Coordinates of C-alpha atoms in Angstrom, one line a residue:
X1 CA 0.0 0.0 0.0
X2 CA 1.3 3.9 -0.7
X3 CA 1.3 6.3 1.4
X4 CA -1.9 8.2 -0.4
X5 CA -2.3 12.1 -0.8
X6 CA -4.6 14.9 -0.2
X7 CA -5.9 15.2 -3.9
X8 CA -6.1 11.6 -4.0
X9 CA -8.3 11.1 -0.7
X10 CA -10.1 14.2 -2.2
X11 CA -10.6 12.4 -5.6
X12 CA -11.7 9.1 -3.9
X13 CA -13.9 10.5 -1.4
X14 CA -15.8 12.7 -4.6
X15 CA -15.4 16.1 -3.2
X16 CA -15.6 17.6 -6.1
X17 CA -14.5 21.5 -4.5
X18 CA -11.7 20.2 -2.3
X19 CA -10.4 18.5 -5.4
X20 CA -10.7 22.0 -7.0
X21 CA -8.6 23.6 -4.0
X22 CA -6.0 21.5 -4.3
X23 CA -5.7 22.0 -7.9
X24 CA -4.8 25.7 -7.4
X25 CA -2.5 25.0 -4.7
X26 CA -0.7 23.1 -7.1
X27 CA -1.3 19.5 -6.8
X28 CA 0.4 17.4 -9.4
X29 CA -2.6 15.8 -11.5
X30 CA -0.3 13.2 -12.6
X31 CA 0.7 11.6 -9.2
X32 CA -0.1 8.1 -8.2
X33 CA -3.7 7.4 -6.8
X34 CA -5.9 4.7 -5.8
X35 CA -4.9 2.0 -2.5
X36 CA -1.9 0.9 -4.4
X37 CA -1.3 3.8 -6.6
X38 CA -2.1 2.1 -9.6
X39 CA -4.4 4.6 -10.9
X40 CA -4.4 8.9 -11.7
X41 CA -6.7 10.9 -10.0
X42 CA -8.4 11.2 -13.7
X43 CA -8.9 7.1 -13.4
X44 CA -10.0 7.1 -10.1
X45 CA -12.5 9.2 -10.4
X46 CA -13.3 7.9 -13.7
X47 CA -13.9 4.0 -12.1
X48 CA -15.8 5.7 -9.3
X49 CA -18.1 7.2 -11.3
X50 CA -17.4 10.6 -9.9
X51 CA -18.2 12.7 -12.8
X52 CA -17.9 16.6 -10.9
X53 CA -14.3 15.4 -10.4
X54 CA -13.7 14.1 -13.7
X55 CA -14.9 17.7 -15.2
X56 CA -12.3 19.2 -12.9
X57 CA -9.6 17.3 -13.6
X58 CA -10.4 17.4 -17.0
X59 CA -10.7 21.4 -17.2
X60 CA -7.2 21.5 -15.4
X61 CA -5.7 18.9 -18.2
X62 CA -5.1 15.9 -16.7
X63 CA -4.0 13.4 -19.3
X64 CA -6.5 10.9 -20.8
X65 CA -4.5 8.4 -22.6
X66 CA -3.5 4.9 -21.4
X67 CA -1.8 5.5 -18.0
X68 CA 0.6 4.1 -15.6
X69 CA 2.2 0.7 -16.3
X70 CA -1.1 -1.4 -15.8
X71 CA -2.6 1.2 -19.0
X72 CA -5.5 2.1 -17.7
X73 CA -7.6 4.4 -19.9
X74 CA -10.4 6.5 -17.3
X75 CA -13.2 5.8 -20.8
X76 CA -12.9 2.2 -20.2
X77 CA -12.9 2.2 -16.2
X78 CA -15.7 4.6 -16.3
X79 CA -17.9 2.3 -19.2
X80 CA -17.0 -1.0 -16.9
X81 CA -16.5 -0.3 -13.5
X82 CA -19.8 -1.5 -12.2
X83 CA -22.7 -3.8 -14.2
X84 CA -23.7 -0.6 -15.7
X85 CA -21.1 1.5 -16.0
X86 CA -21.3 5.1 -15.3
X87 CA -23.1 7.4 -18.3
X88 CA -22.6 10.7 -16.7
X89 CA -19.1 10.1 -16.5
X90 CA -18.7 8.6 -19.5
X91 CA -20.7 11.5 -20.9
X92 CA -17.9 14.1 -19.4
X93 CA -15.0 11.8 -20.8
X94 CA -16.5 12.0 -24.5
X95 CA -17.5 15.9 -24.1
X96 CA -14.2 16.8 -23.3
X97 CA -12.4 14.6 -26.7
X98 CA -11.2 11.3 -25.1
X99 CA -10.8 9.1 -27.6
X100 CA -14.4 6.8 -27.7
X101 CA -12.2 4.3 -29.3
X102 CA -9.0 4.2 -27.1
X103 CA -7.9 0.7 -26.3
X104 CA -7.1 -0.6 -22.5
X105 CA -5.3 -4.4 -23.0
X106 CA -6.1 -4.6 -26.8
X107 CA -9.9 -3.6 -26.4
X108 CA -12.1 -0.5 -26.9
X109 CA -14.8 0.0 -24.3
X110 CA -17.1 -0.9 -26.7
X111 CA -15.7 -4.4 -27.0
X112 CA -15.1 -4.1 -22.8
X113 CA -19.0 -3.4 -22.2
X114 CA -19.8 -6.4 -24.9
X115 CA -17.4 -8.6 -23.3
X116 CA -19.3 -7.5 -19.6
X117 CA -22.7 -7.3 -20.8
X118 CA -23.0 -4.1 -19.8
X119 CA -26.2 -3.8 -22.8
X120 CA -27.2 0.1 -21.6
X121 CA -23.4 0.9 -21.7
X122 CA -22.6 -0.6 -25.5
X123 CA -26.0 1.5 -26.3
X124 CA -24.4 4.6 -25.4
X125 CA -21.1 3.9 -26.5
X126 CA -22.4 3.0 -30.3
X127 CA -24.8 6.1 -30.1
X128 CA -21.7 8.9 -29.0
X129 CA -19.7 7.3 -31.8
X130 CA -17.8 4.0 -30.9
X131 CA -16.8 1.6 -34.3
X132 CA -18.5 -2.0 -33.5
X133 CA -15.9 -4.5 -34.5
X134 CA -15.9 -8.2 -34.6
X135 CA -14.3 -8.4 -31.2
X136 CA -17.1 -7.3 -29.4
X137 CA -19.4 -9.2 -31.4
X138 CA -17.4 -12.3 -30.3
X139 CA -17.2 -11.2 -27.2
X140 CA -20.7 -10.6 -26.8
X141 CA -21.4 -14.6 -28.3
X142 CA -18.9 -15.8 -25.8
X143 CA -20.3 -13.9 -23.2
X144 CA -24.1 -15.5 -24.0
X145 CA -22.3 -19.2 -23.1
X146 CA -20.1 -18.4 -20.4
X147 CA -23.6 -16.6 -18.4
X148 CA -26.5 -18.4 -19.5
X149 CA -28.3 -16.3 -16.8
X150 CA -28.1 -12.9 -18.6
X151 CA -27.9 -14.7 -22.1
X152 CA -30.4 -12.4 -22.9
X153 CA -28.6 -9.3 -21.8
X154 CA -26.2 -10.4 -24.8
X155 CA -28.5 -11.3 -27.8
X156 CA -29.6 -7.9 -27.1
X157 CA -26.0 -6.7 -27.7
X158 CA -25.5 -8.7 -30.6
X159 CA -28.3 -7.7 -31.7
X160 CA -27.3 -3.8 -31.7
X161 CA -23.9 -4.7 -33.1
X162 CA -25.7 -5.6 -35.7
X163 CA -27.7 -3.2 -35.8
X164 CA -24.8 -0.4 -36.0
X165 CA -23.4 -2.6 -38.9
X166 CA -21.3 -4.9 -37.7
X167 CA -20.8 -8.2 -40.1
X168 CA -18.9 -10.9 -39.3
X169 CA -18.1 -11.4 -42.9

């Protein structure tokens, strides 16, 4: 465990205007947050779901690419971090340019909501923009055997992969 910092107890904790204080003191938006500090403050907030302090961090240009060495992109902890994601905050990600098609471990979060059957969060991700691929639509199949319980939950998907023109052919 690290020793963790203002901005990041600020960042976990969602207080959106001490996160904003601590900005203008001068805290460094690119340190090491999170229990272990695996994360930035931009990715945790982004897998909390904490989409005030996401717009903050944002506005003071903290960086939005793949980050740290586990490459964690704050779009796809924010599309997969619980079974639904979290829209607002995936709503602030996409407003202020991340890149709807950035890839974490060789997937969008397109093909990461397919692959969780996250159907709300691959709804919004094809309707801001996101490019279905075959990955998610395999990933989605896959995802229909390995949880018979929510099979349905993934015809649907497949269903609006298709929809958005994606062909396995």
């Amino acid at each position: 465990m690290v020793r963790r910092t203002a901005l990041d107890l600020a960042v976990h904790a969602g207080h959106a205007e001490t996160v904003r204080v601590l900005l203008a003191a001068g805290a460094d938006l690119r340190q090491r947050a999170g229990e272990y500090g695996e994360l930035t403050p931009l990715c945790l907030a982004a897998v909390l779901g904490h989409a005030a302090v996401v717009e903050i961090l944002l506005a003071a240009g903290a960086p939005t690419g793949a980050q740290g060495e586990m490459g964690y992109v704050p779009l796809v902890l924010a599309a997969t971090a619980t079974e639904q994601g979290h829209p607002q905050t995936v709503d602030v990600l996409l407003r202020h340019g991340v890149d709807i098609n950035g890839v974490m471990k060789d997937k969008t979060s397109l093909e990461w909501a397919a692959d969780f059957g996250q159907l709300q969060m691959v709804h919004q991700l094809l309707a801001r923009g996101a490019i279905p691929t075959v990955k998610a639509l395999s990933s989605a199949r896959a995802g229909r055997e390995r949880s018979p319980e929510i099979a349905d939950k993934y015809t649907l998907i497949v269903d609006a992969l298709h929809a958005a023109g994606i062909d396995e052919d």
